[in-house]
Short mmCIF file of C-alpha atoms in Angstrom, two decimals:
data_model
loop_
_atom_site.label_atom_id
_atom_site.label_comp_id
_atom_site.label_asym_id
_atom_site.label_seq_id
_atom_site.Cartn_x
_atom_site.Cartn_y
_atom_site.Cartn_z
CA UNK A 1462 24.26 41.56 12.49
CA UNK A 1463 21.52 39.19 11.46
CA UNK A 1464 21.57 35.82 13.37
CA UNK A 1465 22.29 32.91 11.67
CA UNK A 1466 19.72 31.14 12.78
CA UNK A 1467 17.82 33.43 10.07
CA UNK A 1468 18.51 30.87 7.20
CA UNK A 1469 17.16 27.77 9.02
CA UNK A 1470 13.34 27.23 8.83
CA UNK A 1471 10.76 28.24 11.23
CA UNK A 1472 8.26 27.04 13.48
CA UNK A 1473 5.52 28.15 10.58
CA UNK A 1474 6.95 26.50 8.42
CA UNK A 1475 7.08 22.91 9.89
CA UNK A 1476 4.93 19.87 9.69
CA UNK A 1477 1.87 20.36 11.84
CA UNK A 1478 1.40 16.85 13.73
CA UNK A 1479 -1.09 15.80 12.18
CA UNK A 1480 1.33 14.88 8.62
CA UNK A 1481 4.11 13.16 10.63
CA UNK A 1482 1.35 10.85 12.03
CA UNK A 1483 0.78 10.14 8.04
CA UNK A 1484 4.26 8.96 8.11
CA UNK A 1485 3.40 6.00 10.25
CA UNK A 1486 3.26 3.07 8.49
CA UNK A 1487 0.86 2.00 11.26
CA UNK A 1488 -1.53 2.70 14.25
CA UNK A 1489 1.80 0.61 16.75
CA UNK A 1490 4.24 2.68 15.42
CA UNK A 1491 2.16 6.01 15.53
CA UNK A 1492 1.62 4.75 18.99
CA UNK A 1493 4.44 4.69 19.96
CA UNK A 1494 6.32 7.53 18.65
CA UNK A 1495 3.71 9.37 20.97
CA UNK A 1496 5.72 7.94 24.06
CA UNK A 1497 9.15 8.19 22.71
CA UNK A 1498 8.55 12.03 22.02
CA UNK A 1499 9.71 13.60 25.27
CA UNK A 1500 12.50 16.13 24.92
CA UNK A 1501 14.35 14.00 28.13
CA UNK A 1502 15.11 11.14 25.99
CA UNK A 1503 16.71 12.84 23.37
CA UNK A 1504 20.05 15.07 22.79
CA UNK A 1505 21.94 16.08 20.05
CA UNK A 1506 18.34 17.97 18.57
CA UNK A 1507 18.76 20.17 15.41
CA UNK A 1508 17.26 21.32 12.32
CA UNK A 1509 18.14 23.17 9.10
CA UNK A 1510 16.22 23.48 5.82
CA UNK A 1511 16.51 20.53 4.45
CA UNK A 1512 17.32 17.86 7.80
CA UNK A 1513 15.97 16.38 11.21
CA UNK A 1514 18.33 15.23 13.37
CA UNK A 1515 18.88 14.18 17.53
CA UNK A 1516 20.03 10.48 19.23
CA UNK A 1517 17.78 8.92 20.93
CA UNK A 1518 18.10 7.02 24.89
CA UNK A 1519 17.25 3.09 23.96
CA UNK A 1520 17.89 0.08 25.76
CA UNK A 1521 21.71 -0.43 25.44
CA UNK A 1522 24.74 2.24 26.17
CA UNK A 1523 24.75 3.67 22.70
CA UNK A 1524 21.83 5.96 21.82
CA UNK A 1525 19.80 5.70 18.38
CA UNK A 1526 20.89 8.33 15.62
CA UNK A 1527 18.06 9.48 13.90
CA UNK A 1528 18.04 11.64 10.73
CA UNK A 1529 15.33 12.29 8.19
CA UNK A 1530 15.17 14.66 4.96
CA UNK A 1531 12.13 16.34 5.00
CA UNK A 1532 12.41 16.80 1.25
CA UNK A 1533 11.34 12.93 0.10
CA UNK A 1534 10.92 12.70 2.89
CA UNK A 1535 13.71 9.64 4.14
CA UNK A 1536 14.48 8.81 6.80
CA UNK A 1537 18.19 6.86 8.68
CA UNK A 1538 17.87 5.58 12.47
CA UNK A 1539 19.77 3.56 13.84
CA UNK A 1540 18.02 0.97 16.38
CA UNK A 1541 17.20 -3.19 14.73
CA UNK A 1542 13.47 -2.19 13.86
CA UNK A 1543 11.83 -3.09 10.69
CA UNK A 1544 9.30 -0.80 10.49
CA UNK A 1545 10.17 2.25 8.17
CA UNK A 1546 10.10 4.67 9.85
CA UNK A 1547 10.39 3.44 12.71
CA UNK A 1548 9.08 4.98 16.33
CA UNK A 1549 12.53 7.51 16.40
CA UNK A 1550 11.75 9.43 13.21
CA UNK A 1551 8.42 10.22 13.81
CA UNK A 1552 9.15 11.36 17.40
CA UNK A 1553 11.91 13.45 16.46
CA UNK A 1554 9.48 14.42 13.21
CA UNK A 1555 6.56 15.48 16.09
CA UNK A 1556 9.62 16.71 18.72
CA UNK A 1557 10.30 19.52 15.66
CA UNK A 1558 6.45 19.89 14.61
CA UNK A 1559 6.02 21.51 18.19
CA UNK A 1560 9.77 23.71 17.69
CA UNK A 1561 10.87 21.85 20.47
CA UNK A 1562 14.14 21.17 17.93
CA UNK A 1563 16.10 24.49 17.16
CA UNK A 1564 18.37 24.73 14.24
CA UNK A 1565 21.34 24.51 14.38
CA UNK A 1566 24.66 23.28 12.23
CA UNK A 1567 24.39 19.37 10.84
CA UNK A 1568 26.73 16.89 13.23
CA UNK A 1569 28.76 15.15 11.21
CA UNK A 1570 26.82 11.43 11.08
CA UNK A 1571 24.17 13.48 9.90
CA UNK A 1572 25.50 15.24 7.33
CA UNK A 1573 27.78 12.23 5.50
CA UNK A 1574 24.37 11.22 6.06
CA UNK A 1575 22.73 13.70 3.85
CA UNK A 1576 25.34 13.50 1.13
CA UNK A 1577 25.20 10.09 0.19
CA UNK A 1578 21.68 10.36 -0.36
CA UNK A 1579 22.72 13.25 -2.74
CA UNK A 1580 25.61 11.80 -3.95
CA UNK A 1581 23.44 8.89 -5.36
CA UNK A 1582 20.41 11.34 -6.45
CA UNK A 1583 23.15 12.48 -8.87
CA UNK A 1584 24.91 9.89 -9.93
CA UNK A 1585 21.07 8.25 -10.91
CA UNK A 1586 21.17 8.69 -14.73
CA UNK A 1587 17.86 11.56 -15.69
CA UNK A 1588 15.17 9.07 -17.46
CA UNK A 1589 15.18 9.55 -21.32
CA UNK A 1590 11.74 10.83 -21.84
CA UNK A 1591 10.38 7.54 -23.81
CA UNK A 1592 12.72 4.94 -22.24
CA UNK A 1593 12.58 2.03 -24.27
CA UNK A 1594 11.49 -1.46 -22.83
CA UNK A 1595 14.04 -4.49 -22.82
CA UNK A 1596 14.38 -6.38 -25.71
CA UNK A 1597 12.67 -9.92 -24.58
CA UNK A 1598 13.59 -13.21 -26.32
CA UNK A 1599 10.01 -14.30 -28.47
CA UNK A 1600 11.75 -17.94 -27.21
CA UNK A 1601 11.79 -17.93 -23.69
CA UNK A 1602 8.32 -15.86 -23.96
CA UNK A 1603 7.11 -18.96 -25.79
CA UNK A 1604 8.40 -21.78 -23.09
CA UNK A 1605 6.91 -19.82 -20.56
CA UNK A 1606 3.79 -19.55 -21.98
CA UNK A 1607 3.24 -22.63 -22.35
CA UNK A 1608 4.34 -23.72 -18.84
CA UNK A 1609 1.64 -21.66 -17.81
CA UNK A 1610 -1.29 -22.88 -19.69
CA UNK A 1611 0.56 -26.29 -18.51
CA UNK A 1612 0.31 -24.63 -15.12
CA UNK A 1613 -3.00 -23.99 -15.01
CA UNK A 1614 -4.46 -26.88 -16.50
CA UNK A 1615 -2.73 -28.33 -13.71
CA UNK A 1616 -4.97 -26.13 -11.35
CA UNK A 1617 -8.54 -26.96 -13.37
CA UNK A 1618 -8.17 -30.39 -12.74
CA UNK A 1619 -7.49 -29.11 -8.87
CA UNK A 1620 -10.69 -27.23 -8.26
CA UNK A 1621 -12.75 -29.53 -10.09
CA UNK A 1622 -11.56 -32.44 -7.57
CA UNK A 1623 -12.23 -30.06 -4.79
CA UNK A 1624 -15.72 -29.89 -5.78
CA UNK A 1625 -16.38 -33.07 -6.88
CA UNK A 1626 -15.28 -34.78 -3.56
CA UNK A 1627 -17.10 -32.25 -1.29
CA UNK A 1628 -16.21 -28.97 0.58
CA UNK A 1629 -17.02 -30.87 3.74
CA UNK A 1630 -12.76 -32.23 3.30
CA UNK A 1631 -11.75 -29.05 3.31
CA UNK A 1632 -12.81 -28.04 6.92
CA UNK A 1633 -10.08 -31.25 7.92
CA UNK A 1634 -7.27 -30.26 5.48
CA UNK A 1635 -4.28 -29.16 6.16
CA UNK A 1636 -2.20 -27.09 5.58
CA UNK A 1637 -0.70 -28.90 2.66
CA UNK A 1638 -3.53 -29.07 0.44
CA UNK A 1639 -3.43 -25.22 -0.43
CA UNK A 1640 0.49 -25.36 -0.24
CA UNK A 1641 1.42 -27.96 -2.67
CA UNK A 1642 -0.70 -26.40 -5.55
CA UNK A 1643 0.30 -22.58 -4.79
CA UNK A 1644 4.14 -24.80 -5.40
CA UNK A 1645 3.03 -25.84 -8.30
CA UNK A 1646 1.76 -22.41 -9.99
CA UNK A 1647 5.21 -20.76 -8.84
CA UNK A 1648 6.94 -23.82 -10.77
CA UNK A 1649 5.20 -23.48 -13.96
CA UNK A 1650 5.60 -19.15 -13.67
CA UNK A 1651 2.44 -18.31 -12.37
CA UNK A 1652 3.07 -16.96 -9.06
CA UNK A 1653 0.12 -14.54 -9.27
CA UNK A 1654 -2.22 -16.70 -8.72
CA UNK A 1655 -0.07 -18.67 -5.50
CA UNK A 1656 -1.25 -15.79 -2.59
CA UNK A 1657 -5.11 -16.38 -3.50
CA UNK A 1658 -4.56 -19.72 -3.82
CA UNK A 1659 -3.03 -19.80 -0.54
CA UNK A 1660 -5.31 -17.91 1.17
CA UNK A 1661 -7.86 -20.50 0.30
CA UNK A 1662 -6.31 -22.52 3.77
CA UNK A 1663 -7.98 -19.25 6.01
CA UNK A 1664 -11.07 -19.63 4.14
CA UNK A 1665 -12.84 -22.60 6.27
CA UNK A 1666 -12.60 -21.03 9.57
CA UNK A 1667 -14.61 -18.05 9.23
CA UNK A 1668 -18.54 -18.34 9.17
CA UNK A 1669 -20.56 -19.17 6.19
CA UNK A 1670 -17.65 -20.79 4.80
CA UNK A 1671 -18.71 -22.91 2.41
CA UNK A 1672 -20.40 -20.71 -0.35
CA UNK A 1673 -16.78 -18.51 0.13
CA UNK A 1674 -15.19 -21.43 -0.65
CA UNK A 1675 -17.18 -21.87 -3.40
CA UNK A 1676 -17.03 -18.93 -4.39
CA UNK A 1677 -13.36 -18.23 -4.09
CA UNK A 1678 -12.94 -21.57 -5.81
CA UNK A 1679 -14.84 -19.86 -9.02
CA UNK A 1680 -13.25 -16.77 -9.60
CA UNK A 1681 -9.75 -18.88 -9.65
CA UNK A 1682 -11.35 -21.15 -12.60
CA UNK A 1683 -13.40 -18.43 -14.36
CA UNK A 1684 -10.03 -16.78 -14.58
CA UNK A 1685 -8.03 -20.07 -15.56
CA UNK A 1686 -10.68 -19.97 -18.41
CA UNK A 1687 -10.39 -16.50 -19.14
CA UNK A 1688 -6.20 -17.26 -19.56
CA UNK A 1689 -7.21 -19.52 -21.56
CA UNK A 1690 -9.25 -18.01 -24.36
CA UNK A 1691 -7.32 -14.76 -23.92
CA UNK A 1692 -6.73 -14.32 -28.16
CA UNK A 1693 -11.11 -13.54 -27.61
CA UNK A 1694 -10.92 -10.91 -24.88
CA UNK A 1695 -10.19 -7.13 -25.58
CA UNK A 1696 -6.62 -5.91 -24.41
CA UNK A 1697 -7.20 -4.28 -21.62
CA UNK A 1698 -9.37 -6.98 -20.21
CA UNK A 1699 -6.28 -9.71 -21.44
CA UNK A 1700 -3.81 -7.33 -19.81
CA UNK A 1701 -5.32 -7.58 -16.85
CA UNK A 1702 -5.56 -11.14 -16.58
CA UNK A 1703 -2.16 -11.71 -17.65
CA UNK A 1704 -1.52 -9.11 -14.86
CA UNK A 1705 -2.85 -11.35 -12.22
CA UNK A 1706 -1.50 -14.69 -13.39
CA UNK A 1707 1.75 -12.88 -12.82
CA UNK A 1708 3.37 -11.52 -15.68
CA UNK A 1709 4.59 -8.12 -14.64
CA UNK A 1710 5.42 -4.98 -17.12
CA UNK A 1711 8.47 -2.80 -16.23
CA UNK A 1712 8.46 0.40 -15.06
CA UNK A 1713 9.64 1.63 -17.85
CA UNK A 1714 6.90 0.38 -20.23
CA UNK A 1715 4.55 2.17 -18.09
CA UNK A 1716 6.56 4.82 -17.33
CA UNK A 1717 6.71 5.30 -21.62
CA UNK A 1718 3.38 3.74 -22.28
CA UNK A 1719 0.84 4.39 -19.85
CA UNK A 1720 -2.23 6.00 -19.16
CA UNK A 1721 -0.81 9.75 -17.54
CA UNK A 1722 -3.15 11.25 -15.32
CA UNK A 1723 -2.42 15.01 -14.13
CA UNK A 1724 -4.42 15.36 -11.21
CA UNK A 1725 -3.68 16.54 -7.02
CA UNK A 1726 -3.50 13.32 -5.56
CA UNK A 1727 -4.61 13.33 -1.58
CA UNK A 1728 -3.02 10.44 0.47
CA UNK A 1729 -6.23 8.90 1.72
CA UNK A 1730 -3.98 5.68 3.31
CA UNK A 1731 -1.11 3.16 3.69
CA UNK A 1732 -1.08 0.25 4.63
CA UNK A 1733 2.19 -2.25 5.38
CA UNK A 1734 1.98 -6.16 4.70
CA UNK A 1735 4.55 -8.90 5.18
CA UNK A 1736 4.57 -12.23 2.46
CA UNK A 1737 6.51 -14.45 1.55
CA UNK A 1738 9.67 -12.76 3.21
CA UNK A 1739 8.77 -9.78 1.01
CA UNK A 1740 7.01 -6.46 2.81
CA UNK A 1741 5.00 -5.16 0.68
CA UNK A 1742 3.64 -0.85 1.38
CA UNK A 1743 0.04 -0.33 -0.12
CA UNK A 1744 -0.55 3.63 -0.36
CA UNK A 1745 -3.72 5.14 -1.45
CA UNK A 1746 -4.38 8.03 -3.40
CA UNK A 1747 -7.81 10.12 -4.62
CA UNK A 1748 -7.64 12.54 -7.36
CA UNK A 1749 -9.42 16.03 -6.28
CA UNK A 1750 -10.63 17.10 -9.50
CA UNK A 1751 -11.04 13.51 -10.95
CA UNK A 1752 -12.01 11.35 -7.95
CA UNK A 1753 -10.19 8.69 -9.58
CA UNK A 1754 -8.40 6.27 -7.09
CA UNK A 1755 -4.36 5.02 -7.39
CA UNK A 1756 -2.90 3.10 -5.61
CA UNK A 1757 1.12 3.21 -5.11
CA UNK A 1758 3.68 0.15 -4.30
CA UNK A 1759 6.87 -0.32 -2.80
CA UNK A 1760 8.10 -3.49 -2.05
CA UNK A 1761 11.57 -3.85 0.38
CA UNK A 1762 12.82 -7.68 1.31
CA UNK A 1763 13.93 -8.35 5.12
CA UNK A 1764 15.82 -6.01 6.85
CA UNK A 1765 15.77 -3.86 4.27
CA UNK A 1766 12.54 -1.63 5.55
CA UNK A 1767 15.29 0.58 8.04
CA UNK A 1768 17.58 1.63 4.90
CA UNK A 1769 14.66 3.12 3.08
CA UNK A 1770 13.45 1.10 0.51
CA UNK A 1771 9.94 1.46 1.24
CA UNK A 1772 8.63 4.69 -0.56
CA UNK A 1773 7.85 6.78 2.22
CA UNK A 1774 7.18 10.29 -0.06
CA UNK A 1775 3.79 9.93 0.25
CA UNK A 1776 2.25 10.50 3.86
CA UNK A 1777 -1.19 9.78 4.56
CA UNK A 1778 -3.00 13.11 4.96
CA UNK A 1779 -0.70 15.06 2.26
CA UNK A 1780 -1.43 16.28 -1.38
CA UNK A 1781 0.73 16.42 -4.18
CA UNK A 1782 0.36 17.86 -7.50
CA UNK A 1783 1.75 14.52 -9.83
CA UNK A 1784 0.93 12.99 -12.61
CA UNK A 1785 0.62 9.52 -11.66
CA UNK A 1786 0.83 6.85 -14.88
CA UNK A 1787 -0.89 3.70 -14.84
CA UNK A 1788 -0.64 0.12 -14.93
CA UNK A 1789 -2.47 -1.26 -18.44
CA UNK A 1790 -5.95 -3.26 -18.26
CA UNK A 1791 -9.48 -3.00 -17.61
CA UNK A 1792 -9.65 -0.89 -14.73
CA UNK A 1793 -6.27 0.54 -13.99
CA UNK A 1794 -5.78 1.12 -10.47
CA UNK A 1795 -1.58 0.60 -9.68
CA UNK A 1796 -0.08 3.33 -10.67
CA UNK A 1797 3.55 4.69 -10.92
CA UNK A 1798 4.54 9.33 -9.64
CA UNK A 1799 6.32 9.73 -13.50
CA UNK A 1800 6.02 13.52 -12.10
CA UNK A 1801 5.64 16.12 -9.62
CA UNK A 1802 4.62 19.71 -9.50
CA UNK A 1803 5.75 20.87 -5.98
CA UNK A 1804 6.21 19.86 -2.86
CA UNK A 1805 3.29 18.01 -0.99
CA UNK A 1806 1.25 20.07 1.42
CA UNK A 1807 -1.58 19.22 4.31
CA UNK A 1808 -4.79 17.93 2.31
CA UNK A 1809 -8.06 16.33 3.47
CA UNK A 1810 -9.73 14.16 1.33
CA UNK A 1811 -13.23 14.30 -0.03
CA UNK A 1812 -14.90 11.39 0.40
CA UNK A 1813 -18.52 10.42 -0.95
CA UNK A 1814 -21.65 8.74 0.90
CA UNK A 1815 -21.90 4.50 1.45
CA UNK A 1816 -24.78 4.60 -2.17
CA UNK A 1817 -21.93 6.71 -4.26
CA UNK A 1818 -18.87 4.07 -2.86
CA UNK A 1819 -21.50 1.40 -3.30
CA UNK A 1820 -21.84 2.36 -6.88
CA UNK A 1821 -18.26 3.14 -7.62
CA UNK A 1822 -17.20 -0.70 -6.64
CA UNK A 1823 -19.89 -2.05 -8.84
CA UNK A 1824 -18.98 -0.16 -11.65
CA UNK A 1825 -15.18 -1.21 -11.04
CA UNK A 1826 -15.89 -4.21 -10.28
CA UNK A 1827 -18.29 -5.30 -13.79
CA UNK A 1828 -14.69 -3.98 -15.83
CA UNK A 1829 -12.40 -6.28 -13.34
CA UNK A 1830 -14.10 -9.31 -11.82
CA UNK A 1831 -11.04 -10.42 -9.59
CA UNK A 1832 -10.55 -7.50 -7.71
CA UNK A 1833 -9.39 -8.38 -4.23
CA UNK A 1834 -9.47 -4.25 -2.53
CA UNK A 1835 -11.46 -1.50 -3.63
CA UNK A 1836 -10.55 1.89 -1.57
CA UNK A 1837 -13.76 3.72 0.39
CA UNK A 1838 -13.28 7.41 0.80
CA UNK A 1839 -16.87 8.30 3.19
CA UNK A 1840 -17.71 11.08 4.62
CA UNK A 1841 -19.44 11.76 7.47
CA UNK A 1842 -20.11 8.36 8.47
CA UNK A 1843 -21.05 7.72 12.00
CA UNK A 1844 -20.40 4.64 13.90
CA UNK A 1845 -23.11 2.11 15.05
CA UNK A 1846 -23.38 -1.56 16.02
CA UNK A 1847 -25.90 -4.21 15.27
CA UNK A 1848 -27.53 -6.09 17.60
CA UNK A 1849 -24.68 -9.12 17.64
CA UNK A 1850 -22.35 -6.05 18.62
CA UNK A 1851 -20.62 -5.75 14.57
CA UNK A 1852 -19.40 -2.14 14.03
CA UNK A 1853 -20.37 -0.26 11.36
CA UNK A 1854 -20.06 3.05 9.32
CA UNK A 1855 -23.33 4.81 8.80
CA UNK A 1856 -23.77 7.76 6.53
CA UNK A 1857 -26.32 10.19 6.66
CA UNK A 1858 -28.85 8.08 4.53
CA UNK A 1859 -28.53 5.41 6.55
CA UNK A 1860 -26.64 3.15 4.29
CA UNK A 1861 -23.95 1.17 6.30
CA UNK A 1862 -20.98 -1.20 5.90
CA UNK A 1863 -19.49 -3.40 7.95
CA UNK A 1864 -15.82 -3.18 9.28
CA UNK A 1865 -13.03 -5.41 9.71
CA UNK A 1866 -11.20 -4.63 13.07
CA UNK A 1867 -9.49 -6.07 15.55
CA UNK A 1868 -9.12 -3.38 18.03
CA UNK A 1869 -11.87 -0.90 17.27
CA UNK A 1870 -10.61 2.14 20.42
CA UNK A 1871 -8.73 3.98 18.34
CA UNK A 1872 -11.27 4.81 15.71
CA UNK A 1873 -14.27 5.04 18.32
CA UNK A 1874 -11.87 7.46 20.48
CA UNK A 1875 -11.70 9.81 16.86
CA UNK A 1876 -15.12 9.49 16.52
CA UNK A 1877 -16.02 10.48 19.63
CA UNK A 1878 -20.02 9.70 18.43
CA UNK A 1879 -19.25 12.31 15.87
CA UNK A 1880 -18.99 12.32 11.85
CA UNK A 1881 -15.53 11.71 10.83
CA UNK A 1882 -13.97 11.04 7.04
CA UNK A 1883 -13.58 7.15 6.85
CA UNK A 1884 -10.16 6.15 4.45
CA UNK A 1885 -10.19 2.51 3.69
CA UNK A 1886 -9.83 -0.21 2.10
CA UNK A 1887 -13.22 -2.56 0.84
CA UNK A 1888 -13.16 -6.25 0.31
CA UNK A 1889 -15.30 -10.01 1.03
CA UNK A 1890 -14.87 -8.86 4.82
CA UNK A 1891 -15.96 -5.52 5.30
CA UNK A 1892 -14.54 -2.60 5.48
CA UNK A 1893 -10.81 -2.48 6.68
CA UNK A 1894 -10.38 1.43 7.96
CA UNK A 1895 -6.73 3.06 7.04
CA UNK A 1896 -7.44 6.44 8.39
CA UNK A 1897 -9.93 8.88 9.84
CA UNK A 1898 -9.98 12.95 9.74
CA UNK A 1899 -12.38 14.39 12.12
CA UNK A 1900 -13.96 18.24 11.63
CA UNK A 1901 -11.20 20.16 10.68
CA UNK A 1902 -8.57 18.27 12.85
CA UNK A 1903 -4.97 16.09 10.78
CA UNK A 1904 -5.49 12.15 9.91
CA UNK A 1905 -5.09 9.28 12.58
CA UNK A 1906 -3.79 6.53 11.14
CA UNK A 1907 -5.77 3.22 12.26
#
């Protein structure tokens, strides 16, 4: 007689530890998961070919019920954490990956959650081959254009006043100086500029701030002037300017008319950030054949992250055969996953030297001068410090990039003095590391 467990997965089919930790929204969640991934903390665990489940003892009288749908993947947990996936979901998957969760029938609560997910999938109508964008009212669009023009004219006057009155006042200015200007932009329906304007408040607190603040003022005025003269711009640059101002493009329009690129996309990094009552997940990918970068965004309102609105299907350290649809622009970077061809697999990205990365970034900046972040995947870099003690990534040619880290110890422990593949976001303050790979080991979320 055959063993009924033969229909369930085997340990060899389970994910590696690195793939599980690649799902972590940040290093803190990955570390916390390690502390919960003890069999003594769990009861009622089980798995089959589509899900893993269990109950974790918490601080309250009722254990947290946790379940993971392995197909997407997707997660459910009754804990109050706003991180997605939470430490309990990660810990459960760690136990499963190590073979500490045995197969069995789904309990009622896990089966009910999985069925609700399947029902939502069946209820969702299939997307048409060429979805049509919703028709826009020309009068409404015209009114918004006028409001944006008035708002940018006001911003232009504000910028000139800041320079005319001298930069020294910014060092003692209250946050209200920047917040009032940002609020006026929101009222003018140019909300895309409100975040950068609010961000100016932190510049006077940094070393060498006068030059940096003047540079930020100049880039904002360049954007204002570009919008005012948008009729003279090439179509791709005009799309970039409108996106920076805050004009959005519907997903249906991107899927139907956006540039499509099929490749094997390696997920190199992920970062969650909260601003203006919204959590944003930024997932970076790099094409193995095209060496092209891509950014996939997902969003969640407060308290919704645990409900599964943030996309967890692109795990760091995996590679997926997919076709991406890119948003229009002079330097297309943001994309949607249009089609997938098969499940995700473990994958380590192919990095470049620092010189090659800087050349790539310079070319992108020439196409879009308002880029505020660019993905880096550096191969075989070691960590070093300058005379002031600041940490750098150094490649075999001796080229170096400054690293922007609040806590360097995790990265130092991973590197152990040896070479690593390092991915992160390059910006004005240096490289913010997101993920590191050492030799043939899995990814470590930083």
